[in-house]
Coordinates of C-alpha atoms and ligand atoms in Angstrom, one line a residue:
M25 CA 0.2 -0.1 -0.1
A26 CA 1.0 3.6 -0.8
L27 CA 2.7 5.6 1.9
A28 CA -0.2 8.2 3.2
F29 CA 0.7 11.2 3.6
I30 CA -2.0 11.2 6.1
D31 CA -3.5 8.3 7.1
L32 CA -7.5 8.3 7.7
K33 CA -8.5 5.1 7.2
A34 CA -6.2 3.4 9.4
Q35 CA -7.6 5.8 12.6
Q36 CA -11.3 4.6 11.3
A37 CA -10.3 1.2 11.2
R38 CA -9.8 1.4 14.8
I39 CA -13.7 2.8 15.7
R40 CA -15.2 1.8 13.5
D41 CA -17.8 0.0 14.8
R42 CA -18.9 3.0 17.3
L43 CA -18.6 5.2 14.4
D44 CA -21.3 3.0 12.6
A45 CA -23.5 2.9 16.3
A46 CA -23.3 6.4 16.9
I47 CA -24.2 7.3 13.0
G48 CA -27.4 5.0 13.2
K49 CA -28.2 6.5 16.8
V50 CA -28.6 10.2 14.7
L51 CA -30.5 8.3 11.5
D52 CA -33.1 6.8 14.0
H53 CA -33.8 9.9 16.0
G54 CA -33.2 12.0 13.3
A55 CA -32.5 15.4 14.9
Y56 CA -29.7 15.8 12.3
V57 CA -29.6 19.4 12.9
M58 CA -28.5 20.9 16.7
G59 CA -29.4 16.8 18.1
P60 CA -28.7 16.2 21.5
E61 CA -25.2 14.6 20.2
V62 CA -24.1 18.1 19.6
G63 CA -24.9 20.0 22.6
Q64 CA -23.1 16.9 24.4
F65 CA -20.2 16.8 22.6
E66 CA -19.9 20.5 23.4
K67 CA -19.3 19.8 26.7
S68 CA -16.4 16.6 26.0
L69 CA -14.6 19.9 24.1
A70 CA -15.2 22.1 26.3
A71 CA -13.7 19.8 29.1
F72 CA -10.7 18.8 26.9
G73 CA -9.2 22.6 26.2
Q74 CA -9.7 23.5 29.5
A75 CA -13.0 26.0 29.0
E76 CA -15.5 27.3 30.3
L77 CA -18.0 27.0 26.9
A78 CA -17.4 25.7 24.0
L79 CA -19.7 26.8 21.0
S80 CA -19.3 24.2 17.5
C81 CA -20.3 25.7 14.7
A82 CA -20.0 25.0 11.0
N83 CA -16.4 25.2 10.0
G84 CA -13.1 27.2 11.5
T85 CA -13.3 29.9 9.6
D86 CA -16.6 30.9 10.7
A87 CA -15.3 29.5 14.2
V88 CA -12.6 32.5 13.7
V89 CA -14.6 35.2 12.4
L90 CA -17.4 34.7 15.2
P91 CA -15.5 35.7 18.1
L92 CA -14.4 38.8 15.8
M93 CA -17.8 39.6 15.2
T94 CA -19.0 39.0 18.6
W95 CA -16.0 41.8 19.5
G96 CA -17.4 44.2 17.6
L97 CA -14.3 45.0 15.4
G98 CA -15.3 47.2 12.3
P99 CA -14.1 49.3 9.6
G100 CA -11.1 51.4 11.1
D101 CA -10.0 48.3 13.3
A102 CA -6.3 47.0 13.3
V103 CA -6.4 43.1 13.7
F104 CA -2.6 41.6 13.4
C105 CA -2.4 38.2 12.4
P106 CA 0.8 35.7 11.0
S107 CA 1.4 36.3 7.5
F108 CA 2.6 33.0 7.2
T109 CA -0.7 30.1 7.7
F110 CA -3.9 29.3 6.1
A111 CA -5.7 32.0 4.2
A112 CA -8.1 31.7 6.7
T113 CA -6.7 32.8 9.8
A114 CA -6.9 36.3 7.9
E115 CA -9.3 35.8 5.7
V116 CA -11.8 36.4 8.2
V117 CA -10.6 39.9 9.0
P118 CA -12.4 41.4 6.3
W119 CA -15.7 40.6 6.3
T120 CA -16.2 42.8 9.3
G121 CA -14.5 44.8 8.4
A122 CA -12.0 46.2 9.7
T123 CA -7.9 45.7 8.2
P124 CA -5.3 42.8 8.7
V125 CA -1.8 43.5 9.6
F126 CA 0.3 40.9 9.0
V127 CA 3.4 40.2 11.6
D128 CA 6.2 38.0 10.8
I129 CA 7.1 34.8 12.5
L130 CA 10.1 33.8 14.2
P131 CA 12.1 31.1 12.9
D132 CA 12.7 28.3 14.6
T133 CA 8.7 27.6 16.2
Y134 CA 6.6 29.7 12.5
N135 CA 4.8 31.3 15.1
M136 CA 4.4 34.6 15.6
D137 CA 7.4 36.8 16.9
P138 CA 6.2 38.8 19.8
A139 CA 8.5 41.7 19.1
H140 CA 7.8 42.1 16.1
L141 CA 4.3 42.8 16.9
E142 CA 5.7 45.1 19.6
A143 CA 6.6 47.4 16.6
A144 CA 3.5 46.7 13.9
I145 CA 1.2 47.7 17.1
A146 CA 3.8 51.1 17.3
G147 CA 3.8 51.1 13.6
V148 CA -0.1 51.2 13.1
L149 CA -0.6 53.8 16.1
K150 CA 2.2 56.4 14.7
E151 CA 0.0 56.0 11.4
G152 CA -2.5 57.0 12.7
R153 CA -5.2 56.0 10.8
L154 CA -6.5 52.0 12.5
K155 CA -7.0 51.3 15.4
P156 CA -4.8 48.4 17.2
R157 CA -8.5 46.1 18.6
A158 CA -7.2 42.8 18.7
V159 CA -4.4 39.8 17.6
I160 CA -5.0 36.8 16.0
A161 CA -2.5 34.2 17.5
V162 CA -2.5 30.8 15.1
D163 CA -0.5 27.6 17.0
L164 CA 1.1 26.6 13.5
F165 CA 2.0 23.2 12.7
G166 CA 0.3 22.4 16.0
Q167 CA 2.4 23.8 18.5
P168 CA 1.9 26.2 20.9
A169 CA 2.3 30.7 20.4
D170 CA 4.1 31.9 22.6
Y171 CA 1.2 33.2 24.5
P172 CA 2.6 34.7 28.3
K173 CA 5.0 36.8 25.8
L174 CA 1.7 37.6 23.5
A175 CA -1.0 37.9 26.3
D176 CA 1.3 40.2 27.7
I177 CA 1.0 42.8 25.2
C178 CA -1.5 42.2 24.6
R179 CA -2.8 43.2 27.7
R180 CA -0.6 46.7 27.3
H181 CA -2.4 47.9 24.5
G182 CA -5.9 46.7 25.5
L183 CA -6.8 44.5 22.6
K184 CA -8.6 41.1 22.1
L185 CA -6.5 38.1 21.9
L186 CA -7.9 34.9 20.0
A187 CA -5.9 31.7 19.3
D188 CA -6.7 30.3 15.7
S189 CA -5.7 26.5 17.0
A190 CA -7.3 24.4 14.2
Q191 CA -3.8 23.2 13.5
G192 CA -2.8 23.4 17.2
F193 CA -6.5 21.9 19.2
G194 CA -4.7 20.0 22.3
C195 CA -1.9 21.7 22.7
T196 CA -0.6 23.0 25.1
L197 CA 2.2 25.4 27.1
D198 CA 2.9 24.4 30.9
G199 CA 0.6 22.7 31.0
K200 CA -2.3 24.7 30.1
H201 CA -5.0 25.6 26.7
P202 CA -4.0 27.9 24.6
L203 CA -8.0 29.5 26.2
H204 CA -5.5 30.0 29.4
W205 CA -3.9 33.5 27.7
A206 CA -6.2 33.8 24.9
D207 CA -9.5 35.4 25.1
A208 CA -11.3 33.1 22.8
A209 CA -10.0 30.2 20.9
S210 CA -11.1 28.4 17.8
T211 CA -10.3 25.2 15.7
S212 CA -11.4 23.9 13.0
F213 CA -12.5 19.9 12.1
F214 CA -11.8 20.0 8.6
P215 CA -10.5 15.8 8.5
A216 CA -7.2 16.6 8.2
K217 CA -6.1 18.5 10.7
P218 CA -5.2 17.1 14.3
L219 CA -9.4 16.2 15.8
G220 CA -11.4 16.2 11.8
C221 CA -14.8 15.1 11.6
Y222 CA -16.0 13.5 7.8
G223 CA -16.6 17.1 6.2
D224 CA -16.4 20.6 6.8
G225 CA -16.9 21.6 11.4
G226 CA -15.2 23.8 13.8
A227 CA -14.8 25.2 17.2
V228 CA -14.7 28.3 19.4
L229 CA -14.0 28.3 23.4
T230 CA -14.5 30.7 26.1
N231 CA -14.8 31.6 29.0
T232 CA -17.0 34.1 28.8
P233 CA -20.4 33.7 28.7
S234 CA -21.9 36.3 26.6
D235 CA -19.8 36.0 24.6
W236 CA -21.2 32.7 24.0
G237 CA -24.7 33.8 24.5
H238 CA -23.4 35.9 21.1
M239 CA -22.0 33.6 19.2
D240 CA -25.0 31.5 19.2
S241 CA -27.1 33.6 18.5
L242 CA -25.0 34.6 15.2
R243 CA -24.2 31.0 14.5
V244 CA -28.3 30.8 13.9
H245 CA -29.1 33.8 12.2
G246 CA -28.5 36.7 15.2
K247 CA -32.0 35.0 16.3
G248 CA -33.2 36.4 19.7
E249 CA -35.9 35.0 22.5
D250 CA -38.1 35.2 20.3
K251 CA -37.9 32.9 17.5
Y252 CA -39.8 35.2 14.9
D253 CA -37.3 38.8 16.5
N254 CA -33.7 38.0 15.0
V255 CA -31.9 40.4 17.1
L256 CA -28.7 40.6 15.5
I257 CA -26.8 39.9 11.6
G258 CA -26.2 36.9 12.2
M259 CA -25.5 33.8 9.8
N260 CA -26.2 29.7 9.3
S261 CA -22.9 27.9 11.5
R262 CA -24.3 25.3 13.0
L263 CA -22.2 21.7 13.5
D264 CA -24.2 19.0 12.0
T265 CA -25.4 16.4 14.1
L266 CA -23.9 13.2 12.7
Q267 CA -20.1 15.7 13.0
A268 CA -20.6 16.2 16.6
A269 CA -21.7 12.2 17.6
I270 CA -18.2 11.7 14.8
L271 CA -16.9 13.7 17.8
I272 CA -17.4 12.1 20.2
E273 CA -16.0 9.2 19.6
K274 CA -12.8 10.6 17.7
L275 CA -12.1 13.1 21.0
A276 CA -12.6 10.0 22.8
I277 CA -9.4 8.0 21.3
F278 CA -7.9 11.8 21.4
A279 CA -5.2 11.9 23.8
E280 CA -4.1 8.7 23.1
E281 CA -3.6 10.3 19.5
I282 CA -1.6 13.2 20.9
V283 CA 0.9 10.9 22.7
L284 CA 0.7 8.5 19.1
R285 CA 2.1 11.9 17.4
N286 CA 4.8 12.7 19.9
A287 CA 6.8 9.8 19.8
V288 CA 5.9 10.3 15.3
A289 CA 7.5 13.4 16.1
D290 CA 10.4 12.1 18.1
R291 CA 11.4 9.4 15.9
Y292 CA 11.7 11.5 13.0
A293 CA 13.9 14.1 14.6
E294 CA 16.4 10.8 16.0
G295 CA 16.8 9.4 12.3
L296 CA 16.6 13.3 10.3
A297 CA 18.4 15.3 12.7
D298 CA 21.7 15.5 11.7
V299 CA 20.7 16.1 8.0
V300 CA 18.3 18.4 8.2
T301 CA 16.3 21.2 10.1
T302 CA 13.7 19.3 12.5
P303 CA 11.0 21.3 14.4
T304 CA 11.4 23.0 17.3
V305 CA 9.0 23.1 20.1
I306 CA 8.6 26.4 22.3
A307 CA 9.8 25.3 25.8
G308 CA 7.0 24.0 28.0
G309 CA 4.9 23.3 24.9
V310 CA 3.3 19.9 23.8
S311 CA 2.9 20.1 19.9
V312 CA -0.2 18.0 18.7
W313 CA 1.6 17.5 14.9
A314 CA -0.8 18.8 12.7
Q315 CA 2.6 18.4 10.4
Y316 CA 5.8 17.7 11.0
T317 CA 7.8 20.7 9.1
I318 CA 12.0 20.1 8.3
E319 CA 13.7 23.3 6.5
T320 CA 16.5 22.4 3.8
D321 CA 17.9 23.8 1.4
N322 CA 17.0 22.9 -2.1
R323 CA 13.6 22.2 -0.8
D324 CA 12.0 21.0 -4.2
G325 CA 15.1 18.9 -4.5
L326 CA 14.2 16.6 -1.8
A327 CA 10.7 16.6 -2.5
A328 CA 11.1 15.8 -5.9
H329 CA 13.5 12.9 -4.9
L330 CA 11.0 12.1 -2.1
K331 CA 8.3 11.8 -4.3
D332 CA 10.5 9.3 -6.7
K333 CA 11.1 7.1 -3.6
G334 CA 6.9 6.8 -3.2
V335 CA 6.9 9.1 -0.4
P336 CA 4.2 12.1 -0.8
T337 CA 5.6 16.1 1.4
A338 CA 3.3 18.7 1.1
A339 CA 4.8 22.1 1.3
Y340 CA 3.3 25.0 4.1
Y341 CA 3.9 27.6 2.9
P342 CA 5.4 28.4 -0.3
K343 CA 4.4 31.6 -0.3
P344 CA 3.1 33.9 2.2
L345 CA -0.6 35.8 2.5
H346 CA 1.2 39.0 2.3
M347 CA 2.8 38.2 -1.7
Q348 CA -1.1 37.1 -2.4
T349 CA -2.6 39.1 -4.7
A350 CA -5.6 39.3 -2.6
Y351 CA -3.7 40.4 0.2
R352 CA -1.5 42.2 -1.3
D353 CA -3.3 45.7 0.2
F354 CA -3.0 45.1 3.1
P355 CA -0.2 46.7 5.6
V356 CA 3.4 44.7 6.9
G357 CA 4.7 45.2 10.5
A358 CA 7.6 47.2 10.7
G359 CA 10.3 46.1 8.5
G360 CA 8.5 43.7 6.5
L361 CA 8.6 40.0 6.7
P362 CA 11.5 37.6 6.0
V363 CA 11.7 35.5 8.1
S364 CA 8.0 34.4 6.7
E365 CA 9.4 34.9 3.4
A366 CA 11.9 32.8 3.9
K367 CA 10.5 30.1 5.0
G368 CA 8.6 29.2 2.0
K369 CA 11.2 28.1 0.1
R370 CA 12.5 25.8 3.3
V371 CA 10.0 24.1 4.4
L372 CA 8.7 21.0 3.4
S373 CA 6.6 18.6 5.1
L374 CA 6.5 14.9 5.4
P375 CA 3.8 12.5 6.3
M376 CA 2.2 12.5 9.6
H377 CA -0.4 11.0 12.2
P378 CA 0.1 8.9 15.0
Y379 CA -0.5 5.6 13.5
L380 CA 2.2 6.3 10.8
S381 CA 4.4 2.5 11.9
S382 CA 8.1 2.1 12.6
A383 CA 8.9 0.8 9.5
D384 CA 7.0 3.6 6.8
Q385 CA 8.7 5.7 9.3
D386 CA 11.3 4.3 8.4
V387 CA 11.7 4.8 4.9
V388 CA 11.0 8.6 4.3
I389 CA 14.0 8.9 6.6
D390 CA 16.1 6.8 5.0
A391 CA 14.7 8.8 2.2
V392 CA 15.9 11.6 3.0
R393 CA 19.2 11.0 4.8
G394 CA 19.2 9.4 0.4
F395 CA 19.1 12.5 -0.7
S396 CA 22.5 14.1 -2.2
G397 CA 21.0 17.4 -3.4
Ligands
PLP426 C1 -7.6 25.1 8.4 C2 -7.9 26.4 9.6 C3 -8.7 27.1 9.5 C4 -9.9 27.0 9.2 O1 -10.5 26.0 9.0 P1 -11.8 25.7 7.5 O2 -12.3 24.6 8.8 O3 -11.0 24.3 6.8 O4 -12.5 26.4 7.8 C5 -8.5 28.2 10.4 N1 -7.2 28.5 10.4 C6 -5.7 27.8 10.4 C7 -4.6 27.8 10.9 C8 -6.3 26.6 9.4 O5 -5.1 26.0 9.0

């Protein structure tokens, strides 16, 4: 069998009986939208993420915009976010009328550089055109951003902090989940994410009941107490009951899968650290390894070599957002984003999932080691 970049079938085989039963139960009761599994899953998800409350929604992109809408962001507001991330992080900012301001990343963890965030905030204040309002930190490739430093900056400048944990749900820093520092944390259940469903899904974690209530209204067209009096301009963003039922079963084995992912990551580091740059995780951090990303001078050569050897790879992200057509006109922090631009040419993600066998992993390691380019 061909080596998979992310093997979802192995996990499915493991819990197929429970998934079939859970899906069957939903088909029997027929409450396909906002059925009992949705609330049940939200409770379990909140408990897992050390949150008071979780609110499920239709996808991880909506999960990023729901807190921004709830905090009242709009025209004239600056939202600081990385450029070295998936488009969804920045995409939702202009939806609210606010302006994304791109911030560079740290060269070792690929997460937001707190010093450059400070510089970007100073630049926006000096220019005086936009008002700094919020920061979106991303837990890129599965590891937590430097939340103590980012939260301190946000506190000093009166900014909201959102953790876009679409790749990092389950990650911790000193044993605490990102919400410990952030005002809200969002995640995605896209199938390939560490905690994925069998379609689209997302969620927001919060410790603020009034924010939860606001988002609960937004996700159902701005509903009010009176069914026929909508109180907000909302949207339709609910997690399907079937997906919630599937996620309950997947969440039940997620803690164990995080341990398995870390064992795979450790084994890669042992096998590869002397030939390529292997990942650095922030001190005190535990990654959920959405990606295992190495760096090398001849990235495209290595990718072609691995493809020849039957090893699938991916480059996240070859072109940072601020260089992409739709985002070119948005501001970047002082001095530009040299790290984001350089990394795009060097990074390569290797097959990573909890069920990667030692034999398959050896094929990957040997193939990387066999590259002489
Ligand atoms: C995947 C992803 C999202 C969006 O999730 P969807 O469920 O695909 O909408 C947002 N932010 C980051 C960093 C992501 O990786």
